[in-house]
GROMACS .gro file of N, CA and C in nm:
model
  531
    1MET      N    1   0.079  -0.109  -0.023
    1MET     CA    2  -0.009   0.042  -0.011
    1MET      C    3   0.083   0.122   0.038
    2PRO      N    4   0.098   0.226  -0.083
    2PRO     CA    5   0.168   0.324  -0.089
    2PRO      C    6   0.111   0.478  -0.016
    3PHE      N    7   0.231   0.529   0.016
    3PHE     CA    8   0.212   0.598   0.159
    3PHE      C    9   0.178   0.722   0.135
    4LEU      N   10   0.125   0.861   0.156
    4LEU     CA   11   0.047   0.976   0.066
    4LEU      C   12   0.224   1.042  -0.031
    5HIS      N   13   0.262   1.030   0.078
    5HIS     CA   14   0.402   1.098   0.046
    5HIS      C   15   0.479   1.015  -0.092
    6ASP      N   16   0.437   0.914  -0.124
    6ASP     CA   17   0.524   0.815  -0.223
    6ASP      C   18   0.426   0.821  -0.369
    7LEU      N   19   0.335   0.872  -0.351
    7LEU     CA   20   0.223   0.925  -0.467
    7LEU      C   21   0.299   1.002  -0.552
    8ARG      N   22   0.317   0.993  -0.708
    8ARG     CA   23   0.288   1.084  -0.809
    8ARG      C   24   0.213   1.167  -0.767
    9ASP      N   25   0.204   1.328  -0.835
    9ASP     CA   26   0.165   1.394  -0.842
    9ASP      C   27   0.026   1.358  -0.983
   10PHE      N   28   0.071   1.273  -1.101
   10PHE     CA   29   0.025   1.326  -1.159
   10PHE      C   30  -0.132   1.203  -1.182
   11ASP      N   31  -0.132   1.140  -1.099
   11ASP     CA   32  -0.190   1.019  -1.048
   11ASP      C   33  -0.337   1.088  -1.028
   12GLY      N   34  -0.331   1.210  -0.969
   12GLY     CA   35  -0.499   1.198  -0.880
   12GLY      C   36  -0.493   1.152  -0.748
   13LYS      N   37  -0.424   1.098  -0.714
   13LYS     CA   38  -0.459   1.018  -0.606
   13LYS      C   39  -0.395   1.072  -0.490
   14LYS      N   40  -0.313   1.155  -0.451
   14LYS     CA   41  -0.246   1.203  -0.346
   14LYS      C   42  -0.349   1.330  -0.272
   15LYS      N   43  -0.407   1.457  -0.421
   15LYS     CA   44  -0.551   1.519  -0.311
   15LYS      C   45  -0.638   1.484  -0.242
   16PRO      N   46  -0.709   1.384  -0.255
   16PRO     CA   47  -0.785   1.313  -0.211
   16PRO      C   48  -0.813   1.235  -0.109
   17PRO      N   49  -0.702   1.185  -0.051
   17PRO     CA   50  -0.670   1.097   0.132
   17PRO      C   51  -0.605   1.201   0.193
   18PHE      N   52  -0.518   1.339   0.125
   18PHE     CA   53  -0.475   1.434   0.242
   18PHE      C   54  -0.576   1.491   0.301
   19HIS      N   55  -0.666   1.514   0.347
   19HIS     CA   56  -0.747   1.558   0.449
   19HIS      C   57  -0.740   1.506   0.541
   20LEU      N   58  -0.774   1.385   0.514
   20LEU     CA   59  -0.780   1.246   0.597
   20LEU      C   60  -0.678   1.240   0.714
   21HIS      N   61  -0.505   1.300   0.698
   21HIS     CA   62  -0.505   1.286   0.767
   21HIS      C   63  -0.424   1.383   0.863
   22LEU      N   64  -0.480   1.512   0.845
   22LEU     CA   65  -0.519   1.570   0.922
   22LEU      C   66  -0.607   1.588   1.036
   23LYS      N   67  -0.529   1.686   1.129
   23LYS     CA   68  -0.603   1.723   1.253
   23LYS      C   69  -0.582   1.848   1.317
   24GLY      N   70  -0.676   1.870   1.395
   24GLY     CA   71  -0.644   2.011   1.480
   24GLY      C   72  -0.645   2.164   1.403
   25PRO      N   73  -0.501   2.239   1.420
   25PRO     CA   74  -0.475   2.327   1.297
   25PRO      C   75  -0.495   2.273   1.164
   26ALA      N   76  -0.444   2.183   1.147
   26ALA     CA   77  -0.420   2.162   1.024
   26ALA      C   78  -0.571   2.127   0.938
   27LEU      N   79  -0.601   2.066   0.992
   27LEU     CA   80  -0.754   2.053   0.916
   27LEU      C   81  -0.831   2.201   0.913
   28THR      N   82  -0.868   2.236   1.003
   28THR     CA   83  -0.917   2.405   1.010
   28THR      C   84  -0.831   2.457   0.896
   29TRP      N   85  -0.726   2.486   0.917
   29TRP     CA   86  -0.647   2.567   0.784
   29TRP      C   87  -0.659   2.508   0.641
   30PHE      N   88  -0.633   2.358   0.633
   30PHE     CA   89  -0.692   2.289   0.528
   30PHE      C   90  -0.847   2.352   0.466
   31ASN      N   91  -0.999   2.330   0.576
   31ASN     CA   92  -1.093   2.354   0.571
   31ASN      C   93  -1.139   2.486   0.530
   32THR      N   94  -1.076   2.546   0.557
   32THR     CA   95  -1.076   2.743   0.509
   32THR      C   96  -0.989   2.762   0.370
   33LEU      N   97  -0.929   2.638   0.299
   33LEU     CA   98  -0.851   2.673   0.190
   33LEU      C   99  -0.969   2.702   0.114
   34SER      N  100  -0.932   2.808  -0.053
   34SER     CA  101  -1.018   2.779  -0.132
   34SER      C  102  -1.060   2.708  -0.197
   35GLU      N  103  -1.124   2.676  -0.304
   35GLU     CA  104  -1.170   2.571  -0.397
   35GLU      C  105  -1.083   2.561  -0.502
   36ARG      N  106  -1.038   2.665  -0.509
   36ARG     CA  107  -0.913   2.701  -0.609
   36ARG      C  108  -0.739   2.640  -0.638
   37SER      N  109  -0.746   2.704  -0.443
   37SER     CA  110  -0.632   2.596  -0.370
   37SER      C  111  -0.589   2.474  -0.404
   38LYS      N  112  -0.713   2.412  -0.359
   38LYS     CA  113  -0.745   2.263  -0.293
   38LYS      C  114  -0.728   2.188  -0.437
   39GLU      N  115  -0.759   2.271  -0.628
   39GLU     CA  116  -0.726   2.161  -0.746
   39GLU      C  117  -0.629   2.149  -0.758
   40SER      N  118  -0.467   2.209  -0.716
   40SER     CA  119  -0.390   2.121  -0.777
   40SER      C  120  -0.269   2.066  -0.636
   41TRP      N  121  -0.195   1.994  -0.659
   41TRP     CA  122  -0.174   1.911  -0.529
   41TRP      C  123  -0.025   1.996  -0.516
   42ASN      N  124   0.041   2.025  -0.614
   42ASN     CA  125   0.145   2.154  -0.589
   42ASN      C  126   0.147   2.267  -0.545
   43ALA      N  127  -0.014   2.332  -0.530
   43ALA     CA  128  -0.053   2.435  -0.503
   43ALA      C  129  -0.115   2.372  -0.330
   44ILE      N  130  -0.137   2.290  -0.312
   44ILE     CA  131  -0.161   2.247  -0.118
   44ILE      C  132  -0.010   2.220  -0.113
   45GLU      N  133   0.062   2.147  -0.179
   45GLU     CA  134   0.201   2.128  -0.130
   45GLU      C  135   0.290   2.285  -0.118
   46VAL      N  136   0.243   2.347  -0.112
   46VAL     CA  137   0.309   2.495  -0.139
   46VAL      C  138   0.243   2.605  -0.029
   47LEU      N  139   0.113   2.567  -0.017
   47LEU     CA  140   0.029   2.648   0.106
   47LEU      C  141   0.092   2.613   0.247
   48LEU      N  142   0.111   2.423   0.231
   48LEU     CA  143   0.087   2.332   0.345
   48LEU      C  144   0.279   2.370   0.402
   49GLU      N  145   0.385   2.381   0.236
   49GLU     CA  146   0.498   2.448   0.340
   49GLU      C  147   0.531   2.623   0.377
   50GLU      N  148   0.452   2.723   0.306
   50GLU     CA  149   0.474   2.779   0.365
   50GLU      C  150   0.338   2.809   0.495
   51LYS      N  151   0.244   2.762   0.543
   51LYS     CA  152   0.230   2.732   0.653
   51LYS      C  153   0.233   2.716   0.820
   52PHE      N  154   0.337   2.589   0.771
   52PHE     CA  155   0.381   2.533   0.872
   52PHE      C  156   0.542   2.407   0.896
   53THR      N  157   0.607   2.526   0.787
   53THR     CA  158   0.753   2.452   0.780
   53THR      C  159   0.827   2.589   0.733
   54ASN      N  160   0.775   2.663   0.766
   54ASN     CA  161   0.841   2.786   0.736
   54ASN      C  162   0.931   2.821   0.826
   55PHE      N  163   1.042   2.830   0.910
   55PHE     CA  164   1.135   2.800   1.019
   55PHE      C  165   1.190   2.973   1.020
   56LYS      N  166   1.199   3.084   0.949
   56LYS     CA  167   1.219   3.108   0.865
   56LYS      C  168   1.265   3.249   1.039
   57ASN      N  169   1.170   3.325   1.117
   57ASN     CA  170   1.120   3.382   1.192
   57ASN      C  171   1.074   3.308   1.315
   58HIS      N  172   1.013   3.196   1.305
   58HIS     CA  173   0.969   3.098   1.433
   58HIS      C  174   1.091   3.130   1.490
   59ILE      N  175   1.249   3.107   1.532
   59ILE     CA  176   1.315   3.050   1.581
   59ILE      C  177   1.315   3.175   1.710
   60ALA      N  178   1.361   3.293   1.647
   60ALA     CA  179   1.359   3.439   1.689
   60ALA      C  180   1.208   3.491   1.766
   61MET      N  181   1.110   3.447   1.721
   61MET     CA  182   0.979   3.428   1.777
   61MET      C  183   1.018   3.409   1.933
   62ALA      N  184   1.034   3.245   1.917
   62ALA     CA  185   1.057   3.161   2.039
   62ALA      C  186   1.131   3.225   2.094
   63MET      N  187   1.274   3.237   2.093
   63MET     CA  188   1.351   3.361   2.219
   63MET      C  189   1.291   3.438   2.240
   64MET      N  190   1.178   3.535   2.195
   64MET     CA  191   1.160   3.599   2.202
   64MET      C  192   1.068   3.630   2.338
   65GLU      N  193   0.923   3.530   2.253
   65GLU     CA  194   0.829   3.473   2.356
   65GLU      C  195   0.891   3.435   2.455
   66GLY      N  196   1.000   3.359   2.476
   66GLY     CA  197   1.017   3.282   2.635
   66GLY      C  198   1.109   3.390   2.681
   67GLN      N  199   1.181   3.516   2.602
   67GLN     CA  200   1.229   3.611   2.683
   67GLN      C  201   1.117   3.704   2.804
   68ILE      N  202   0.998   3.764   2.729
   68ILE     CA  203   0.919   3.798   2.721
   68ILE      C  204   0.845   3.704   2.897
   69PHE      N  205   0.786   3.606   2.857
   69PHE     CA  206   0.771   3.486   3.002
   69PHE      C  207   0.865   3.486   3.117
   70ASN      N  208   1.004   3.493   3.077
   70ASN     CA  209   1.084   3.470   3.208
   70ASN      C  210   1.097   3.576   3.244
   71THR      N  211   1.050   3.739   3.220
   71THR     CA  212   1.003   3.884   3.206
   71THR      C  213   0.906   3.939   3.300
   72LEU      N  214   0.790   3.870   3.264
   72LEU     CA  215   0.649   3.876   3.315
   72LEU      C  216   0.669   3.955   3.447
   73LYS      N  217   0.592   4.048   3.478
   73LYS     CA  218   0.563   4.121   3.621
   73LYS      C  219   0.436   4.174   3.604
   74LEU      N  220   0.372   4.195   3.711
   74LEU     CA  221   0.261   4.196   3.767
   74LEU      C  222   0.241   4.339   3.731
   75GLY      N  223   0.193   4.424   3.664
   75GLY     CA  224   0.167   4.553   3.591
   75GLY      C  225   0.160   4.648   3.741
   76LYS      N  226   0.133   4.803   3.788
   76LYS     CA  227   0.051   4.854   3.895
   76LYS      C  228  -0.044   4.852   3.846
   77SER      N  229  -0.107   4.847   3.769
   77SER     CA  230  -0.266   4.892   3.695
   77SER      C  231  -0.343   4.729   3.688
   78GLN      N  232  -0.266   4.660   3.668
   78GLN     CA  233  -0.316   4.530   3.591
   78GLN      C  234  -0.376   4.414   3.706
   79GLN      N  235  -0.516   4.408   3.654
   79GLN     CA  236  -0.530   4.303   3.685
   79GLN      C  237  -0.446   4.199   3.720
   80LEU      N  238  -0.494   4.113   3.856
   80LEU     CA  239  -0.433   3.978   3.911
   80LEU      C  240  -0.486   3.889   3.761
   81GLU      N  241  -0.669   3.860   3.701
   81GLU     CA  242  -0.667   3.817   3.591
   81GLU      C  243  -0.577   3.775   3.507
   82ASP      N  244  -0.544   3.935   3.453
   82ASP     CA  245  -0.475   3.979   3.297
   82ASP      C  246  -0.361   3.899   3.312
   83PHE      N  247  -0.338   3.957   3.459
   83PHE     CA  248  -0.161   3.872   3.443
   83PHE      C  249  -0.146   3.729   3.465
   84HIS      N  250  -0.263   3.646   3.505
   84HIS     CA  251  -0.282   3.514   3.474
   84HIS      C  252  -0.300   3.494   3.437
   85SER      N  253  -0.356   3.518   3.311
   85SER     CA  254  -0.354   3.532   3.189
   85SER      C  255  -0.261   3.507   3.075
   86GLN      N  256  -0.182   3.608   3.124
   86GLN     CA  257  -0.053   3.599   2.994
   86GLN      C  258   0.025   3.536   3.042
   87ILE      N  259   0.052   3.468   3.197
   87ILE     CA  260   0.129   3.383   3.196
   87ILE      C  261   0.106   3.215   3.171
   88LEU      N  262  -0.050   3.179   3.219
   88LEU     CA  263  -0.095   3.054   3.079
   88LEU      C  264  -0.092   3.096   2.971
   89GLU      N  265  -0.098   3.155   2.870
   89GLU     CA  266  -0.110   3.212   2.753
   89GLU      C  267   0.036   3.193   2.732
   90LYS      N  268   0.134   3.225   2.764
   90LYS     CA  269   0.306   3.251   2.694
   90LYS      C  270   0.350   3.074   2.748
   91GLY      N  271   0.251   3.025   2.873
   91GLY     CA  272   0.315   2.925   2.909
   91GLY      C  273   0.282   2.794   2.835
   92LYS      N  274   0.158   2.794   2.776
   92LYS     CA  275   0.105   2.680   2.669
   92LYS      C  276   0.168   2.696   2.525
   93LEU      N  277   0.220   2.798   2.491
   93LEU     CA  278   0.291   2.839   2.373
   93LEU      C  279   0.370   2.823   2.382
   94LEU      N  280   0.479   2.821   2.448
   94LEU     CA  281   0.597   2.761   2.475
   94LEU      C  282   0.648   2.663   2.545
   95HIS      N  283   0.523   2.558   2.578
   95HIS     CA  284   0.510   2.436   2.643
   95HIS      C  285   0.566   2.449   2.751
   96LYS      N  286   0.601   2.497   2.851
   96LYS     CA  287   0.604   2.492   2.982
   96LYS      C  288   0.541   2.435   3.050
   97PRO      N  289   0.631   2.301   3.143
   97PRO     CA  290   0.536   2.271   3.254
   97PRO      C  291   0.421   2.332   3.327
   98ASP      N  292   0.360   2.271   3.378
   98ASP     CA  293   0.292   2.324   3.489
   98ASP      C  294   0.357   2.422   3.608
   99HIS      N  295   0.476   2.336   3.642
   99HIS     CA  296   0.512   2.400   3.801
   99HIS      C  297   0.613   2.537   3.779
  100GLU      N  298   0.678   2.498   3.629
  100GLU     CA  299   0.709   2.618   3.572
  100GLU      C  300   0.612   2.748   3.526
  101VAL      N  301   0.501   2.669   3.524
  101VAL     CA  302   0.359   2.822   3.520
  101VAL      C  303   0.358   2.895   3.576
  102LEU      N  304   0.378   2.785   3.768
  102LEU     CA  305   0.302   2.838   3.825
  102LEU      C  306   0.447   2.908   3.922
  103ALA      N  307   0.529   2.836   3.911
  103ALA     CA  308   0.674   2.971   3.936
  103ALA      C  309   0.677   3.099   3.901
  104ARG      N  310   0.656   3.085   3.748
  104ARG     CA  311   0.640   3.223   3.731
  104ARG      C  312   0.557   3.339   3.786
  105PHE      N  313   0.404   3.293   3.726
  105PHE     CA  314   0.361   3.357   3.783
  105PHE      C  315   0.394   3.401   3.995
  106ILE      N  316   0.409   3.339   4.042
  106ILE     CA  317   0.456   3.401   4.199
  106ILE      C  318   0.619   3.436   4.171
  107GLU      N  319   0.694   3.473   4.074
  107GLU     CA  320   0.761   3.545   4.070
  107GLU      C  321   0.771   3.684   3.987
  108GLY      N  322   0.637   3.638   3.956
  108GLY     CA  323   0.596   3.832   3.876
  108GLY      C  324   0.513   3.891   3.932
  109LEU      N  325   0.460   3.831   4.078
  109LEU     CA  326   0.398   3.927   4.213
  109LEU      C  327   0.533   4.000   4.210
  110PRO      N  328   0.471   4.077   4.286
  110PRO     CA  329   0.505   4.202   4.437
  110PRO      C  330   0.581   4.110   4.539
  111GLU      N  331   0.694   4.197   4.567
  111GLU     CA  332   0.731   4.087   4.668
  111GLU      C  333   0.656   4.041   4.736
  112LYS      N  334   0.612   4.073   4.870
  112LYS     CA  335   0.511   4.063   4.963
  112LYS      C  336   0.386   4.047   4.892
  113MET      N  337   0.357   3.999   4.812
  113MET     CA  338   0.246   3.925   4.740
  113MET      C  339   0.281   3.817   4.709
  114ALA      N  340   0.422   3.801   4.690
  114ALA     CA  341   0.470   3.668   4.608
  114ALA      C  342   0.477   3.511   4.742
  115PHE      N  343   0.526   3.652   4.878
  115PHE     CA  344   0.553   3.561   4.991
  115PHE      C  345   0.447   3.514   5.071
  116PHE      N  346   0.351   3.584   5.059
  116PHE     CA  347   0.251   3.523   5.127
  116PHE      C  348   0.101   3.427   5.040
  117VAL      N  349   0.156   3.423   4.858
  117VAL     CA  350   0.102   3.322   4.820
  117VAL      C  351   0.188   3.183   4.820
  118ARG      N  352   0.320   3.224   4.874
  118ARG     CA  353   0.375   3.058   4.840
  118ARG      C  354   0.386   2.998   4.966
  119ALA      N  355   0.385   3.126   5.087
  119ALA     CA  356   0.304   3.048   5.277
  119ALA      C  357   0.220   2.988   5.221
  120GLY      N  358   0.153   2.969   5.132
  120GLY     CA  359   0.011   2.905   5.134
  120GLY      C  360   0.066   2.778   5.027
  121GLN      N  361   0.173   2.750   4.980
  121GLN     CA  362   0.164   2.652   4.913
  121GLN      C  363   0.072   2.602   4.794
  122PRO      N  364   0.078   2.687   4.690
  122PRO     CA  365  -0.060   2.677   4.621
  122PRO      C  366  -0.005   2.534   4.532
  123SER      N  367  -0.128   2.421   4.487
  123SER     CA  368  -0.103   2.282   4.424
  123SER      C  369  -0.061   2.338   4.288
  124ASP      N  370  -0.127   2.435   4.237
  124ASP     CA  371  -0.149   2.479   4.105
  124ASP      C  372  -0.202   2.635   4.093
  125LEU      N  373  -0.185   2.669   3.957
  125LEU     CA  374  -0.162   2.824   3.954
  125LEU      C  375  -0.316   2.850   3.933
  126SER      N  376  -0.437   2.771   3.966
  126SER     CA  377  -0.591   2.806   4.022
  126SER      C  378  -0.557   2.894   4.168
  127ALA      N  379  -0.468   2.811   4.311
  127ALA     CA  380  -0.481   2.832   4.410
  127ALA      C  381  -0.378   2.906   4.419
  128ALA      N  382  -0.305   2.973   4.331
  128ALA     CA  383  -0.132   3.039   4.359
  128ALA      C  384  -0.232   3.174   4.287
  129LEU      N  385  -0.353   3.238   4.204
  129LEU     CA  386  -0.471   3.313   4.184
  129LEU      C  387  -0.561   3.322   4.293
  130THR      N  388  -0.561   3.221   4.330
  130THR     CA  389  -0.710   3.252   4.495
  130THR      C  390  -0.627   3.341   4.608
  131SER      N  391  -0.458   3.270   4.629
  131SER     CA  392  -0.368   3.288   4.707
  131SER      C  393  -0.363   3.406   4.700
  132ALA      N  394  -0.297   3.469   4.577
  132ALA     CA  395  -0.306   3.627   4.518
  132ALA      C  396  -0.406   3.720   4.514
  133LYS      N  397  -0.485   3.691   4.508
  133LYS     CA  398  -0.608   3.804   4.521
  133LYS      C  399  -0.619   3.801   4.652
  134MET      N  400  -0.661   3.734   4.770
  134MET     CA  401  -0.614   3.743   4.907
  134MET      C  402  -0.560   3.805   4.949
  135ALA      N  403  -0.386   3.780   4.919
  135ALA     CA  404  -0.344   3.902   4.924
  135ALA      C  405  -0.323   4.035   4.881
  136GLU      N  406  -0.392   4.048   4.776
  136GLU     CA  407  -0.444   4.216   4.723
  136GLU      C  408  -0.523   4.202   4.811
  137THR      N  409  -0.594   4.155   4.884
  137THR     CA  410  -0.721   4.179   4.959
  137THR      C  411  -0.698   4.239   5.103
  138CYS      N  412  -0.591   4.205   5.158
  138CYS     CA  413  -0.507   4.193   5.277
  138CYS      C  414  -0.415   4.321   5.233
  139GLY      N  415  -0.402   4.427   5.141
  139GLY     CA  416  -0.326   4.545   5.108
  139GLY      C  417  -0.188   4.511   5.092
  140TYR      N  418  -0.152   4.370   5.071
  140TYR     CA  419   0.057   4.371   5.017
  140TYR      C  420   0.049   4.436   4.869
  141ARG      N  421  -0.080   4.441   4.772
  141ARG     CA  422  -0.005   4.522   4.683
  141ARG      C  423   0.003   4.658   4.651
  142GLU      N  424  -0.092   4.702   4.754
  142GLU     CA  425  -0.074   4.835   4.775
  142GLU      C  426   0.051   4.863   4.818
  143ILE      N  427   0.126   4.812   4.922
  143ILE     CA  428   0.242   4.876   5.020
  143ILE      C  429   0.362   4.868   4.850
  144PHE      N  430   0.335   4.737   4.785
  144PHE     CA  431   0.411   4.724   4.684
  144PHE      C  432   0.411   4.829   4.569
  145GLU      N  433   0.314   4.891   4.517
  145GLU     CA  434   0.269   5.002   4.400
  145GLU      C  435   0.322   5.191   4.425
  146ASN      N  436   0.327   5.181   4.629
  146ASN     CA  437   0.354   5.282   4.701
  146ASN      C  438   0.488   5.259   4.654
  147ALA      N  439   0.556   5.164   4.644
  147ALA     CA  440   0.753   5.173   4.666
  147ALA      C  441   0.795   5.190   4.529
  148VAL      N  442   0.702   5.141   4.419
  148VAL     CA  443   0.731   5.079   4.226
  148VAL      C  444   0.809   5.251   4.248
  149SER      N  445   0.931   5.223   4.152
  149SER     CA  446   0.980   5.395   4.110
  149SER      C  447   1.005   5.271   4.015
  150SER      N  448   1.070   5.337   3.858
  150SER     CA  449   1.128   5.332   3.714
  150SER      C  450   1.284   5.366   3.744
  151SER      N  451   1.385   5.293   3.834
  151SER     CA  452   1.510   5.351   3.823
  151SER      C  453   1.620   5.340   3.675
  152PRO      N  454   1.707   5.407   3.713
  152PRO     CA  455   1.793   5.431   3.553
  152PRO      C  456   1.850   5.273   3.553
  153THR      N  457   1.845   5.187   3.630
  153THR     CA  458   1.896   5.073   3.599
  153THR      C  459   1.814   4.998   3.527
  154GLU      N  460   1.682   4.978   3.591
  154GLU     CA  461   1.569   4.914   3.525
  154GLU      C  462   1.577   4.954   3.319
  155GLN      N  463   1.543   5.088   3.366
  155GLN     CA  464   1.581   5.114   3.222
  155GLN      C  465   1.642   5.123   3.124
  156SER      N  466   1.824   5.052   3.171
  156SER     CA  467   1.899   5.004   3.112
  156SER      C  468   1.899   4.893   3.065
  157GLU      N  469   1.834   4.810   3.169
  157GLU     CA  470   1.786   4.677   3.160
  157GLU      C  471   1.742   4.609   3.001
  158ILE      N  472   1.645   4.731   3.047
  158ILE     CA  473   1.517   4.676   2.909
  158ILE      C  474   1.537   4.713   2.783
  159SER      N  475   1.655   4.835   2.752
  159SER     CA  476   1.714   4.893   2.671
  159SER      C  477   1.806   4.781   2.604
  160ASN      N  478   1.892   4.711   2.714
  160ASN     CA  479   2.013   4.643   2.683
  160ASN      C  480   1.940   4.494   2.634
  161LEU      N  481   1.779   4.492   2.673
  161LEU     CA  482   1.702   4.338   2.592
  161LEU      C  483   1.665   4.382   2.461
  162LYS      N  484   1.627   4.505   2.428
  162LYS     CA  485   1.553   4.522   2.310
  162LYS      C  486   1.658   4.530   2.221
  163SER      N  487   1.774   4.584   2.265
  163SER     CA  488   1.902   4.552   2.135
  163SER      C  489   1.933   4.441   2.137
  164GLN      N  490   1.927   4.357   2.210
  164GLN     CA  491   1.992   4.171   2.216
  164GLN      C  492   1.903   4.217   2.120
  165ILE      N  493   1.758   4.150   2.107
  165ILE     CA  494   1.671   4.109   2.059
  165ILE      C  495   1.670   4.178   1.853
  166SER      N  496   1.696   4.291   1.878
  166SER     CA  497   1.718   4.355   1.731
  166SER      C  498   1.848   4.305   1.715
  167SER      N  499   1.957   4.306   1.769
  167SER     CA  500   2.072   4.184   1.715
  167SER      C  501   2.040   4.011   1.669
  168LEU      N  502   1.999   3.972   1.802
  168LEU     CA  503   1.914   3.817   1.715
  168LEU      C  504   1.882   3.890   1.590
  169THR      N  505   1.768   3.934   1.609
  169THR     CA  506   1.652   3.894   1.449
  169THR      C  507   1.767   3.958   1.363
  170SER      N  508   1.830   4.038   1.319
  170SER     CA  509   1.930   4.075   1.218
  170SER      C  510   1.980   3.957   1.168
  171ALA      N  511   2.138   3.878   1.326
  171ALA     CA  512   2.173   3.757   1.335
  171ALA      C  513   2.048   3.672   1.200
  172ILE      N  514   1.971   3.619   1.293
  172ILE     CA  515   1.857   3.510   1.239
  172ILE      C  516   1.849   3.614   1.032
  173ASN      N  517   1.816   3.728   1.042
  173ASN     CA  518   1.772   3.727   0.869
  173ASN      C  519   1.888   3.710   0.795
  174GLN      N  520   1.993   3.729   0.870
  174GLN     CA  521   2.169   3.714   0.756
  174GLN      C  522   2.156   3.558   0.772
  175ILE      N  523   2.153   3.485   0.810
  175ILE     CA  524   2.168   3.350   0.786
  175ILE      C  525   1.996   3.280   0.685
  176SER      N  526   1.942   3.351   0.686
  176SER     CA  527   1.772   3.291   0.650
  176SER      C  528   1.804   3.341   0.483
  177THR      N  529   1.928   3.409   0.434
  177THR     CA  530   1.911   3.480   0.329
  177THR      C  531   2.009   3.426   0.248
   0.00000   0.00000   0.00000
């Protein structure tokens, strides 16, 4: 029995069973293609490669997402639920295990809030969010907000990170061309 990739293009057998091998986002992608795009195997193959195997910018994006994940902090006026969602989204995008997502959530909290959450020994991210809400109710967040000031060293660190991202992006672009 021939496999899909073994079939020749001109025999017309490659295109019909193709969608049967797809699942999840790939199947959704295939179903959204126009009928004209599905007319020839070559067109499908080109579109498939563009969508799922074009890794020129994927490495840079993954590095940037990883850096963002590792530096996320709760903003002064940011809702805890929003911060929780950001951490969860980046963690899923980077395929981080639950314990790393939990640790990153706690590390991103203000110092006294983080201490309060750690003291409760949360078993998962949901429990940590509940503890953080209790800490906020107890006033630990206000103490942090009054103490926050943007120091020049923090600004220079941010500028340094931006320049590193820029140089990495240009290096990757040079490699890919």
